[in-house]
Short mmCIF file of C-alpha atoms in Angstrom, two decimals:
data_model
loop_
_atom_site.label_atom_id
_atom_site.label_comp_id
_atom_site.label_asym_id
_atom_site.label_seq_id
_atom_site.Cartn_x
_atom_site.Cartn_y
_atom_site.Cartn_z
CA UNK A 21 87.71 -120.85 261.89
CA UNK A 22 89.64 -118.49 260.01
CA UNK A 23 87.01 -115.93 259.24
CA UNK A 24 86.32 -116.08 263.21
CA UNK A 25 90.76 -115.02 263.47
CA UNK A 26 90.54 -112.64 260.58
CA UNK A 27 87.89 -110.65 262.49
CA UNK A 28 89.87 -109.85 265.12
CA UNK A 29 93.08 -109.06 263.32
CA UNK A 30 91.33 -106.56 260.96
CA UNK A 31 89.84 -105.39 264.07
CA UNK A 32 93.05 -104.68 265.48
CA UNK A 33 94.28 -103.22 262.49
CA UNK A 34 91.59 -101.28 262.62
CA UNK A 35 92.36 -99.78 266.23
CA UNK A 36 96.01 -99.52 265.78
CA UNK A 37 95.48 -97.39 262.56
CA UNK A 38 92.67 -95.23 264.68
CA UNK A 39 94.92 -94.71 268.09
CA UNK A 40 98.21 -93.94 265.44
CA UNK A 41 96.23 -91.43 263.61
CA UNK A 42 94.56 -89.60 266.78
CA UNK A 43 98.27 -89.90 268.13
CA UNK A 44 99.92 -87.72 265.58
CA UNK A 45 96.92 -85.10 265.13
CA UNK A 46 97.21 -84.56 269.24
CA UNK A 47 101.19 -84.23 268.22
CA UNK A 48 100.24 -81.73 265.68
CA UNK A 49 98.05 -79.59 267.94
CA UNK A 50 100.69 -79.40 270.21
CA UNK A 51 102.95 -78.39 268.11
CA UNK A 52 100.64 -75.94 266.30
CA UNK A 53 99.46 -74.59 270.07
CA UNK A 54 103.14 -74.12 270.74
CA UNK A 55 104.12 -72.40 267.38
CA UNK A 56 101.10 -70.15 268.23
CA UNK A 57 103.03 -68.52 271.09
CA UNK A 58 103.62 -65.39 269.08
CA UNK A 59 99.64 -64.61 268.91
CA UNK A 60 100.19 -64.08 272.87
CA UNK A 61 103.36 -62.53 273.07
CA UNK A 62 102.84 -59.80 270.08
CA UNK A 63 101.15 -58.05 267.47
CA UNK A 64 101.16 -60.93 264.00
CA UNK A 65 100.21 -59.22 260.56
CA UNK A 66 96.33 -59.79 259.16
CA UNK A 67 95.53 -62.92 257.44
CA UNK A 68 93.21 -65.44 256.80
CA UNK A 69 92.16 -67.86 260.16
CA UNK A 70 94.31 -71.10 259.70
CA UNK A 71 92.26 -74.27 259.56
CA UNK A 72 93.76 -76.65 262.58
CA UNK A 73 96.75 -78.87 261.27
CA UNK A 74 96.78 -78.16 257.62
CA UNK A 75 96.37 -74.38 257.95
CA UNK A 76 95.96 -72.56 254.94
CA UNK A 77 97.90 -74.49 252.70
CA UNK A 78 94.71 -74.99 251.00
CA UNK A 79 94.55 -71.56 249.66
CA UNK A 80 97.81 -71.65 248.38
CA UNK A 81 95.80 -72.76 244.83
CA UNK A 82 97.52 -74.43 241.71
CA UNK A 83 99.77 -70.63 241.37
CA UNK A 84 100.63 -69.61 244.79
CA UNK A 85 102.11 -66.29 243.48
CA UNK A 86 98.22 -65.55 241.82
CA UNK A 87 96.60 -66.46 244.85
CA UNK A 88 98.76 -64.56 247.35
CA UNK A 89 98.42 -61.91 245.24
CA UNK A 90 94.89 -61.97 245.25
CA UNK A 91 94.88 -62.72 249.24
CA UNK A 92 96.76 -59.54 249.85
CA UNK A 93 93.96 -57.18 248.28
CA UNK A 94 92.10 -58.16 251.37
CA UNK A 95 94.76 -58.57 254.30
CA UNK A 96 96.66 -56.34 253.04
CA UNK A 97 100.97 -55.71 251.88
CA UNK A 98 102.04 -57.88 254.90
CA UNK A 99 100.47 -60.65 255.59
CA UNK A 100 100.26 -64.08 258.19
CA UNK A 101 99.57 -67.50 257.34
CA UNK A 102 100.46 -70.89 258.48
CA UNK A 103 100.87 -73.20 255.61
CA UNK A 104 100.82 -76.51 257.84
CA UNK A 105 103.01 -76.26 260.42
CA UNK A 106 104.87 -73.09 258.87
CA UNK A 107 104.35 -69.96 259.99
CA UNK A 108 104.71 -67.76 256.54
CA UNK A 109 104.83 -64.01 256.18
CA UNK A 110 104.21 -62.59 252.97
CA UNK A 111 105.24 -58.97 251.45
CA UNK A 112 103.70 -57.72 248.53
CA UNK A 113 104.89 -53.97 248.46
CA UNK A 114 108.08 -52.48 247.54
CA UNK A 115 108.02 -50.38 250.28
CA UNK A 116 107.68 -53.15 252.60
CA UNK A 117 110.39 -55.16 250.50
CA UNK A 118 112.66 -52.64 251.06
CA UNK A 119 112.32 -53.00 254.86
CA UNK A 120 112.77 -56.68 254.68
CA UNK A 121 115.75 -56.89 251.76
CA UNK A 122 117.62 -54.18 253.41
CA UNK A 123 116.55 -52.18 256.30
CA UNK A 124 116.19 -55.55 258.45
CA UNK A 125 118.75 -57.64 256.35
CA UNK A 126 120.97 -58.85 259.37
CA UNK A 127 117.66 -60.25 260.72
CA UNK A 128 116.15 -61.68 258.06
CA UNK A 129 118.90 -62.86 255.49
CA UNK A 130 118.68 -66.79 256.23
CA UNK A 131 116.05 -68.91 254.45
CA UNK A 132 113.94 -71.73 255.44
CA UNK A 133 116.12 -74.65 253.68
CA UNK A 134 113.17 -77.33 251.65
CA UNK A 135 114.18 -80.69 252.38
CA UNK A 136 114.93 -81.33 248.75
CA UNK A 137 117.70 -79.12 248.89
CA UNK A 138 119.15 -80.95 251.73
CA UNK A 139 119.89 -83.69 248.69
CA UNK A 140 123.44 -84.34 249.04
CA UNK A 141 124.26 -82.35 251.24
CA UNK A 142 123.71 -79.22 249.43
CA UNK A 143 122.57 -76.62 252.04
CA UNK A 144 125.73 -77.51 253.51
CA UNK A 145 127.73 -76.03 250.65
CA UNK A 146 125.33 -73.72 248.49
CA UNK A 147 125.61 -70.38 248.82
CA UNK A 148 121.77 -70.02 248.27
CA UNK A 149 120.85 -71.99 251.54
CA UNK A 150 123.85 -71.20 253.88
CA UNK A 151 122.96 -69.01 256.32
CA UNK A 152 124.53 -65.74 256.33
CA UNK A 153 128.29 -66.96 258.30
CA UNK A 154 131.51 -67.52 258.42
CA UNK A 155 131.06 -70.37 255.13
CA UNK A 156 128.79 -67.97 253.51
CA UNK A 157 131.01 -64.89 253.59
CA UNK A 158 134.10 -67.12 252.45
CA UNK A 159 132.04 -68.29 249.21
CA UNK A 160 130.78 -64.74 248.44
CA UNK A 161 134.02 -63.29 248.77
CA UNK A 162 135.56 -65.68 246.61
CA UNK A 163 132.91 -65.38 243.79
CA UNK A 164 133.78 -61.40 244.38
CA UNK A 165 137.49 -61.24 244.29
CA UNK A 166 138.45 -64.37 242.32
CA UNK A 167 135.50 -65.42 239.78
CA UNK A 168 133.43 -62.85 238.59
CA UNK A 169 136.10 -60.25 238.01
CA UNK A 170 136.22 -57.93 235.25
CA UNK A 171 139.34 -59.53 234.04
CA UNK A 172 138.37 -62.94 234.06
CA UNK A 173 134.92 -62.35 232.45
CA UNK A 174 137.07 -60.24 229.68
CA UNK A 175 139.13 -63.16 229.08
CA UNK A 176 136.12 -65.87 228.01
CA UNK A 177 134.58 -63.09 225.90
CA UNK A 178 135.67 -64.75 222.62
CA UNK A 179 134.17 -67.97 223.43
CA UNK A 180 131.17 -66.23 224.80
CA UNK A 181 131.03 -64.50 221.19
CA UNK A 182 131.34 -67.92 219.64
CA UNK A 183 128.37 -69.08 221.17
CA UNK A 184 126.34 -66.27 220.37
CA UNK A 185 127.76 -66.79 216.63
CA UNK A 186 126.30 -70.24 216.32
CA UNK A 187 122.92 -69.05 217.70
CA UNK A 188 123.09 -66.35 214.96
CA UNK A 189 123.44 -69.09 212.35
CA UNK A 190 121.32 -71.73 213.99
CA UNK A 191 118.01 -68.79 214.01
CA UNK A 192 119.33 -67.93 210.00
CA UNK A 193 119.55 -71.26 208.60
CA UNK A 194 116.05 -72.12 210.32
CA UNK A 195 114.71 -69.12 208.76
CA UNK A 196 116.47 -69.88 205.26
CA UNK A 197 115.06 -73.15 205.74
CA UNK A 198 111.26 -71.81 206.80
CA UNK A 199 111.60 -73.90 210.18
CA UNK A 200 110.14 -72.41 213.30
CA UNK A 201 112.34 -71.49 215.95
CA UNK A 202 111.72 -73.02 219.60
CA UNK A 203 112.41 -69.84 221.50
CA UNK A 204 113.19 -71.31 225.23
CA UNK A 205 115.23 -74.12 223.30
CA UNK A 206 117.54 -72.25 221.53
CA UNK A 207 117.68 -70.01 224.81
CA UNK A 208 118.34 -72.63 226.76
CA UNK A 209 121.08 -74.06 224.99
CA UNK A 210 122.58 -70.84 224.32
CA UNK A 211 122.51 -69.89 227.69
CA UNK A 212 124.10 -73.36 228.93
CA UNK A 213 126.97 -73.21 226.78
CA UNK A 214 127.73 -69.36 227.60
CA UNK A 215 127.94 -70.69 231.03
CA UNK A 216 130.01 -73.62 230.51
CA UNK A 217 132.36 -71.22 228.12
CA UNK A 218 132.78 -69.36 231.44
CA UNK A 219 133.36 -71.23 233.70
CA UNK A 220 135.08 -74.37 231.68
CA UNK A 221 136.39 -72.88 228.30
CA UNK A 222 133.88 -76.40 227.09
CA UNK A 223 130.48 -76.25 224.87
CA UNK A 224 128.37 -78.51 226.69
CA UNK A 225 125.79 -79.38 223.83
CA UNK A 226 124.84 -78.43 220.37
CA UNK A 227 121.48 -77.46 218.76
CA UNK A 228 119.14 -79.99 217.62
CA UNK A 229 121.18 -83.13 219.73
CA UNK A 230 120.13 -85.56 222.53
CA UNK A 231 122.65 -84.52 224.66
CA UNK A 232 121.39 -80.82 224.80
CA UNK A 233 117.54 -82.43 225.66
CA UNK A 234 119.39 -84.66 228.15
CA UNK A 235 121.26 -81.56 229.82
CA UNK A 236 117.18 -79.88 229.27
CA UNK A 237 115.98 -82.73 231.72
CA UNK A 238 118.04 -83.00 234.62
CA UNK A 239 118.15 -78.96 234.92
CA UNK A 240 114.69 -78.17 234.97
CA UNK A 241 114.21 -81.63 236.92
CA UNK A 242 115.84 -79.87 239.50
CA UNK A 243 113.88 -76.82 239.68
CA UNK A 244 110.77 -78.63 239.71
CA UNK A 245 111.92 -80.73 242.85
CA UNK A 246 113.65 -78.20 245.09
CA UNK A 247 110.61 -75.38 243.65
CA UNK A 248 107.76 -77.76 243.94
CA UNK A 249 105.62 -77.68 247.25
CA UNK A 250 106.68 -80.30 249.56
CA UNK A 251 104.84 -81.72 252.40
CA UNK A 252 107.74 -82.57 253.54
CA UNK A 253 108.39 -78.96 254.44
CA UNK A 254 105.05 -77.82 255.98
CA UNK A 255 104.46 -81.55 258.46
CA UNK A 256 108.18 -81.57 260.42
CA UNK A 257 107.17 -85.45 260.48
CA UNK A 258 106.92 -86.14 257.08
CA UNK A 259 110.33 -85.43 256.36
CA UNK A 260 111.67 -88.56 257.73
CA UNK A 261 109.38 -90.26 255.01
CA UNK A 262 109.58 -87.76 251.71
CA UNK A 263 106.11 -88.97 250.64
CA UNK A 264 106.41 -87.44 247.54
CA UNK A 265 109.67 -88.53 246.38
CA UNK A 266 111.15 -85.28 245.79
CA UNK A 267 114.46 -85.72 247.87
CA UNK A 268 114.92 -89.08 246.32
CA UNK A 269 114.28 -87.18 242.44
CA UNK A 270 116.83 -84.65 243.65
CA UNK A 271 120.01 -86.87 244.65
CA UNK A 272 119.56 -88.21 241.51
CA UNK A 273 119.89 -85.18 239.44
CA UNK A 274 122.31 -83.77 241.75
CA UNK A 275 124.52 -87.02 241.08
CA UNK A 276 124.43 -86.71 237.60
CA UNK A 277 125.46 -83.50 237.34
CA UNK A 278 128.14 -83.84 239.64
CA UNK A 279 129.60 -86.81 237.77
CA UNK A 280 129.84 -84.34 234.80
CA UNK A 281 131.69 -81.61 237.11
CA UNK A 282 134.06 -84.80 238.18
CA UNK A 283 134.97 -85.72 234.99
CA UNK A 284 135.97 -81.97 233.97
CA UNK A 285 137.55 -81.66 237.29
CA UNK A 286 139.40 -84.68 237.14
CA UNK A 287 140.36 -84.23 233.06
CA UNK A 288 142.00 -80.04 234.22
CA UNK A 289 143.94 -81.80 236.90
CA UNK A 290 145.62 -83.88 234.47
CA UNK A 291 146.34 -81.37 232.26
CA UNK A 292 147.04 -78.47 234.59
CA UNK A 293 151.08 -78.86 233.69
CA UNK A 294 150.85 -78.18 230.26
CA UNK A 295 147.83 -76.65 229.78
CA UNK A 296 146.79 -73.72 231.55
CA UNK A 297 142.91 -71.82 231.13
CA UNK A 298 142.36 -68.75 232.51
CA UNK A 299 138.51 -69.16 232.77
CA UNK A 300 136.42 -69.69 236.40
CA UNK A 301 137.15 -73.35 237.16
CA UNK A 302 141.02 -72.67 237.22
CA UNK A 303 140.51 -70.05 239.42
CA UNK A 304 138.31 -72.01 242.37
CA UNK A 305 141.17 -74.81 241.30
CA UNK A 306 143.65 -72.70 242.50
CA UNK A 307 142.15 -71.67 245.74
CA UNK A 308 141.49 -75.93 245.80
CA UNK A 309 145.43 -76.86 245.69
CA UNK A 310 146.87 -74.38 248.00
CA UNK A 311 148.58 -75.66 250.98
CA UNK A 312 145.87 -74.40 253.25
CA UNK A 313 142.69 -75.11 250.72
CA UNK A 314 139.91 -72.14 250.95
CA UNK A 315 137.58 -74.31 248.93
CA UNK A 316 137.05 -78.25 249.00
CA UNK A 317 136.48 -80.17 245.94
CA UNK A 318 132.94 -80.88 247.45
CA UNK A 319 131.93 -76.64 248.14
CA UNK A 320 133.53 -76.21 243.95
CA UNK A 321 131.17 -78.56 242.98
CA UNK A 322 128.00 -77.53 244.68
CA UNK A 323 129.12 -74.04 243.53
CA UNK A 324 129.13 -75.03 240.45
CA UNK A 325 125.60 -76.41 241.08
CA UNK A 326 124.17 -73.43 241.95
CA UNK A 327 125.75 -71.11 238.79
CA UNK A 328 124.11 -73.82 235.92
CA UNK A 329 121.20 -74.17 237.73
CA UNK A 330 120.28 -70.71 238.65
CA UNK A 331 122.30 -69.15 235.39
CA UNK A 332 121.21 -71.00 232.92
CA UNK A 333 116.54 -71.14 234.55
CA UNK A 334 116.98 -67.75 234.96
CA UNK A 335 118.25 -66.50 231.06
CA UNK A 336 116.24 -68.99 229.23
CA UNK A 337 112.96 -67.65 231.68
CA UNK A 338 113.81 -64.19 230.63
CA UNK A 339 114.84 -64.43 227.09
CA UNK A 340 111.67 -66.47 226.27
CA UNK A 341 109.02 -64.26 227.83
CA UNK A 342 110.68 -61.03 226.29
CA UNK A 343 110.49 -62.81 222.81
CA UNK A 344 106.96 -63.79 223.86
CA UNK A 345 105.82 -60.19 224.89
CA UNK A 346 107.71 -58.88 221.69
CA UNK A 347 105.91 -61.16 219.68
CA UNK A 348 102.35 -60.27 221.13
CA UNK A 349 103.41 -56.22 220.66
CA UNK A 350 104.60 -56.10 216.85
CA UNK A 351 105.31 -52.38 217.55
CA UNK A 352 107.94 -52.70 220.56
CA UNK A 353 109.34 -55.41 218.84
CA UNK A 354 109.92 -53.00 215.88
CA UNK A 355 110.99 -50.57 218.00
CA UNK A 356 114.20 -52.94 219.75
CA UNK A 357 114.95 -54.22 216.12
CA UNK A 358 115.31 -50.63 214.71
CA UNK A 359 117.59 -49.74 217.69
CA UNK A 360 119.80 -52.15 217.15
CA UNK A 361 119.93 -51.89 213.40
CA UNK A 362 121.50 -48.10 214.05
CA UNK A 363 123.74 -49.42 216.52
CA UNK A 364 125.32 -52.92 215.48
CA UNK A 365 123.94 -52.35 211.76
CA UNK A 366 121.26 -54.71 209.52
CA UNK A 367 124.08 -58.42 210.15
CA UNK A 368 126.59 -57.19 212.93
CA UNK A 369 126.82 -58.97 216.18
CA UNK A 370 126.35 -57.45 219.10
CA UNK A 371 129.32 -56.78 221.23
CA UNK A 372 128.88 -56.51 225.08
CA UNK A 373 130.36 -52.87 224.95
CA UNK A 374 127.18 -52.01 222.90
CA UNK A 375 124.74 -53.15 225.99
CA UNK A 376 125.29 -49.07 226.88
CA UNK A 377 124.15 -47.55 224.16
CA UNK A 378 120.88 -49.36 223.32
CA UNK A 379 118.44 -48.01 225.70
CA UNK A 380 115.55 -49.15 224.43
CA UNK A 381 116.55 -53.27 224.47
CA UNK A 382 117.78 -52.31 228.26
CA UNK A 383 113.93 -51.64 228.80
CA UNK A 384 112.44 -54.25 227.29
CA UNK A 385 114.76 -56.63 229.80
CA UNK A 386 113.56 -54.73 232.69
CA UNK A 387 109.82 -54.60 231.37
CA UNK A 388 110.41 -58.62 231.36
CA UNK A 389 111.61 -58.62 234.74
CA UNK A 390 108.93 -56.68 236.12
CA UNK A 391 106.31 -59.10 234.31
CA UNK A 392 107.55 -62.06 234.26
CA UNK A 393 110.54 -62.15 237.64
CA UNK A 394 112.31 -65.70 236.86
CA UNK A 395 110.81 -66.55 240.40
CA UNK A 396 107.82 -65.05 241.61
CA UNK A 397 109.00 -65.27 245.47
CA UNK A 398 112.33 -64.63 247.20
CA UNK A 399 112.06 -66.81 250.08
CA UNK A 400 113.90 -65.55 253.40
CA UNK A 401 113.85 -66.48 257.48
CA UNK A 402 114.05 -64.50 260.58
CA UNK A 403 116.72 -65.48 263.21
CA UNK A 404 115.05 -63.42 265.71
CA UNK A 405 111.24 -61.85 266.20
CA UNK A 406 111.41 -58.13 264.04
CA UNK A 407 108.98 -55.78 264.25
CA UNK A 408 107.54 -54.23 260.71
CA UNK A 409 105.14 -51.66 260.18
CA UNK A 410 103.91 -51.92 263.59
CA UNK A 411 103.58 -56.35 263.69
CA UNK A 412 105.96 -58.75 264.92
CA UNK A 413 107.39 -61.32 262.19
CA UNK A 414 107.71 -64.55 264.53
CA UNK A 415 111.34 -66.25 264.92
CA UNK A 416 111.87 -68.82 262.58
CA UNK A 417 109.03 -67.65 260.35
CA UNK A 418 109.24 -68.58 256.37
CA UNK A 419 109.08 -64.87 254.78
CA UNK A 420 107.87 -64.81 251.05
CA UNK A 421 108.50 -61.52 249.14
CA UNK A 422 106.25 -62.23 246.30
CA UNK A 423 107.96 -60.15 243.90
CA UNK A 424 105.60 -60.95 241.14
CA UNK A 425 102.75 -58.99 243.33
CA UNK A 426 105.35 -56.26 243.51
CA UNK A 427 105.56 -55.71 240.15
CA UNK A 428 102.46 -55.30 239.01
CA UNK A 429 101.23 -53.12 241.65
CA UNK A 430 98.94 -50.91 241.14
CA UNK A 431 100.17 -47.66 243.14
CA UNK A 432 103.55 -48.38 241.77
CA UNK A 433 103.24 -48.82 238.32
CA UNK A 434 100.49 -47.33 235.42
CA UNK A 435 98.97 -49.97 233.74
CA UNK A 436 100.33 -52.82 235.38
CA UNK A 437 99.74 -55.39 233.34
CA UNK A 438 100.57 -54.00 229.96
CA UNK A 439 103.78 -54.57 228.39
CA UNK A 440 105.42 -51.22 228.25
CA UNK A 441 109.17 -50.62 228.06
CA UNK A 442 108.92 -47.55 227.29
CA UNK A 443 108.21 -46.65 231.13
CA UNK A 444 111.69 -47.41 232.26
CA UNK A 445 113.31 -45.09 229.73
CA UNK A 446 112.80 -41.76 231.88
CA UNK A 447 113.09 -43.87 235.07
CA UNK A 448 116.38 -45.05 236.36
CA UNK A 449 115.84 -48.18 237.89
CA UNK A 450 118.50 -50.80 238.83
CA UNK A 451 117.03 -54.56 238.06
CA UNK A 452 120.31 -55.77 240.23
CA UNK A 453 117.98 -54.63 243.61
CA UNK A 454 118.83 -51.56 244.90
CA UNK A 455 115.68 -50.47 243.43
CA UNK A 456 112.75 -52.12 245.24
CA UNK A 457 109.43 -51.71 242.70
CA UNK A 458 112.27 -54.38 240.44
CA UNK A 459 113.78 -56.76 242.52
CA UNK A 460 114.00 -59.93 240.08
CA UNK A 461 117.12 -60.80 241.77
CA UNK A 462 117.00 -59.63 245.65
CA UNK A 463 118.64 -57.34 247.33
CA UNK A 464 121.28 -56.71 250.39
CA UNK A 465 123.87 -59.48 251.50
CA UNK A 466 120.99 -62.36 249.40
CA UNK A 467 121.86 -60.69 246.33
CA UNK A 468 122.38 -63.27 244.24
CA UNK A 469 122.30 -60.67 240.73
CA UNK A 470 125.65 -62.99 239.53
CA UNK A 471 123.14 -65.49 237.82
CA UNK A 472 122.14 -62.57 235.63
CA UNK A 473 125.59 -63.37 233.51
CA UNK A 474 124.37 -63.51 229.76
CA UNK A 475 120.82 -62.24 229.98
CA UNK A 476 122.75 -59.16 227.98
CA UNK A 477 123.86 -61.52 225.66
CA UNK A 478 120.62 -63.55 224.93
CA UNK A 479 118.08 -61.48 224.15
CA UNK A 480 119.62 -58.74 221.41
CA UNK A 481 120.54 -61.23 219.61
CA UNK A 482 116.89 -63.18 219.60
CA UNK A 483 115.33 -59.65 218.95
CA UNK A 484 117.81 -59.20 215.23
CA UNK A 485 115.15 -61.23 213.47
CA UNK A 486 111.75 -60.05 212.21
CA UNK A 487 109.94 -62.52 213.89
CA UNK A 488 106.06 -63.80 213.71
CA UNK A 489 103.71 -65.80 215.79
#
């Protein structure tokens, strides 16, 4: 008797899951015929035929960057794909870069927000996802006139110095002691407590402690989440469900860093009356306590989100893989170590006045940059269709600028895979992006070059030791 009731239930089952599945592919195709509109209605740059539903997110590979690279040899600079339900444009020119960075900036200056990033709220407040308003102007003007002034930088200097003091000793004693140095770790923590200097007058974490691993983990946790492909993203109906977790990983890195930022917040308030700091959090405090607040406590903390996060990935990247290339090319490395031994002497520390006059350390940053861009795409969105070198880029469409094909392109650069500094020395070249074979950073109203603060300070320092593999 039951085996004869089971039948039919798994039967059911069965049918249910069959009719639900064949429901949401004829969705899909719908969908997909109706984002296909632009095929009719103009002219969409070359690419490879999308399989239905999925697209070609299958030849994205394990290294998207590689593979789009490798995708554009055939299709050519510009390119069309639909990575699921995402229609995706990718550059991988300068020339063309320049078009989309800055020719057709008003157009194309929003960006496709990842669901992970919606994690508390964030797009809401970040100037990295806000599209390019009334909120977004108000933040960038802000980090313009009131944070990343001359003035204010000048005045954390010292503690900026201090940091860079203890990294000094920290490399000596492990070289006294015949310990090897973890590059990116040092850099990492180096590079977090320049920021918090900055922006806190604090030091967040010390070498060699748990704190400074635990600080490690939740930072790069959330570049892996709001970096790492999502379905989410690419199936609209997935994002109701976040099958891989990655929203759910990113409120909770996002909520421990901003119980850190609370406590600080909350411990300056307190002492505000008798104890003033002229460093970055006192000024987005004051624009906080005015009568007629320019900035909620909620927009300073997810400001504050986006200056560790992006500050602190994007020195540690850079400082590592120039060490690394260094390393593997004795002879440049010789070269930046000699430089700096005419300029700041055999034991002197570097001052940030000195940046100027040491040429050759300037090119083995932009050499790095060109190499080894701290991320290989800059992701935008068009409000509105655009036409570029003669094809439309749909409305709405994801645009990729993969900026790591861009710098090691061929008709662009000699050799472009070999480590040479020396090819920026004759070649002025601005790696902030006005100059579009070296656009680490972006370009136009994006630019988000404020997360280079300390990259001068990391690396002349690494490169004052002889160092070996």
């Amino acid at each position: 008797m039951n085996t004869r009731r089971e039948k039919p239930m798994a039967m059911d089952f069965l049918t249910f899951f069959i009719i639900l599945l064949l429901s949401f592919i004829w969705i899909c195709t719908v969908f997909q015929t109706l984002n296909s509109k632009h095929r009719k209605s103009g002219k969409l740059p070359p690419g490879p035929y999308p399989i239905p539903i999925i697209g070609n997110i299958l030849e994205l590979g394990q290294k998207p960057h590689l593979s789009l690279a490798k995708l554009s040899k055939t299709y050519g600079p510009l390119m069309y794909l639909k990575i699921g339900y995402l229609e995706t444009v990718v550059v991988s020119s300068p020339e063309i870069a320049k078009d989309i960075l800055q020719k057709y900036d008003h157009v194309l200056s929003s960006r496709s927000v990842p669901s992970a990033a919606m994690a508390k709220e964030h797009h809401k407040h970040s100037m990295v996802w806000l599209p390019v308003e009334n909120q977004w102007r108000k933040l960038r003007r802000i980090c313009r006139e009131q944070m990343f002034t001359l003035q204010r930088l000048d005045a954390s200097w010292g503690l900026r110095r201090e940091k860079l003091q203890k990294l000094f000793e920290y490399v000596s004693q492990c070289c006294v002691n015949g310990q090897a140095v973890n590059i990116g770790e040092a850099a990492f923590i180096t590079s977090l407590n320049l920021m918090s200097a900055t922006l806190f007058s604090v030091e967040f974490s010390e070498f060699n402690s748990d704190s400074s691993q635990e600080f490690k983990d939740v930072f790069w946790g959330v570049m892996k989440c709001v970096g790492s492909p999502n379905f989410a993203d690419y199936f609209p109906l997935l994002k109701y469900f976040d099958p891989q977790g990655l929203l759910r990983q990113t409120k909770f890195y996002f909520g421990k860093l901003f119980a850190i930022f609370d406590g600080i917040i909350d411990q300056r308030l307190k002492s505000r009356g008798t104890q003033m700091k002229d460093d970055l959090l006192e000024a987005l405090l004051d624009l906080n306590q005015k009568s007629d607040p320019e900035l909620s406590r909620d927009d300073i903390k997810h400001l504050l989100l986006d200056l560790f996060v992006g500050g602190t990935d994007t020195t540690t990247s850079t400082v590592e893989w120039a060490m690394a290339e260094l390393l593997h090319n004795p002879n440049k490395l010789l070269k930046a170590r000699n430089e700096l031994k005419d300029v700041v002497g055999v034991n002197g520390l570097i001052q940030e006045s000195d940046i100027s006059r040491l040429p050759y350390l300037q090119a083995v940053v932009k050499e790095t940059f060109r190499l080894h861009p701290a991320a290989p795409f800059l992701p935008h969105k068009s409000n509105a269709d655009v036409e570029i070198n003669g094809y439309v880029v749909p409305k709405n469409a994801q645009i990729l600028v993969n900026v790591w094909a861009s710098g090691r392109d061929s008709n662009t650069w000699l050799n472009p895979d070999s480590f040479m500094p020396e090819r920026f020395l004759d070649r002025k070249t601005d790696f902030r992006g006005q100059d579009f074979e070296l656009i680490p950073f972006g370009a136009g109203e994006e630019d988000m070059s404020r997360f280079a603060i300390g990259l001068s300070d990391g690396t002349p320092h690494a490169s004052h030791f002889d160092m070996q593999l």
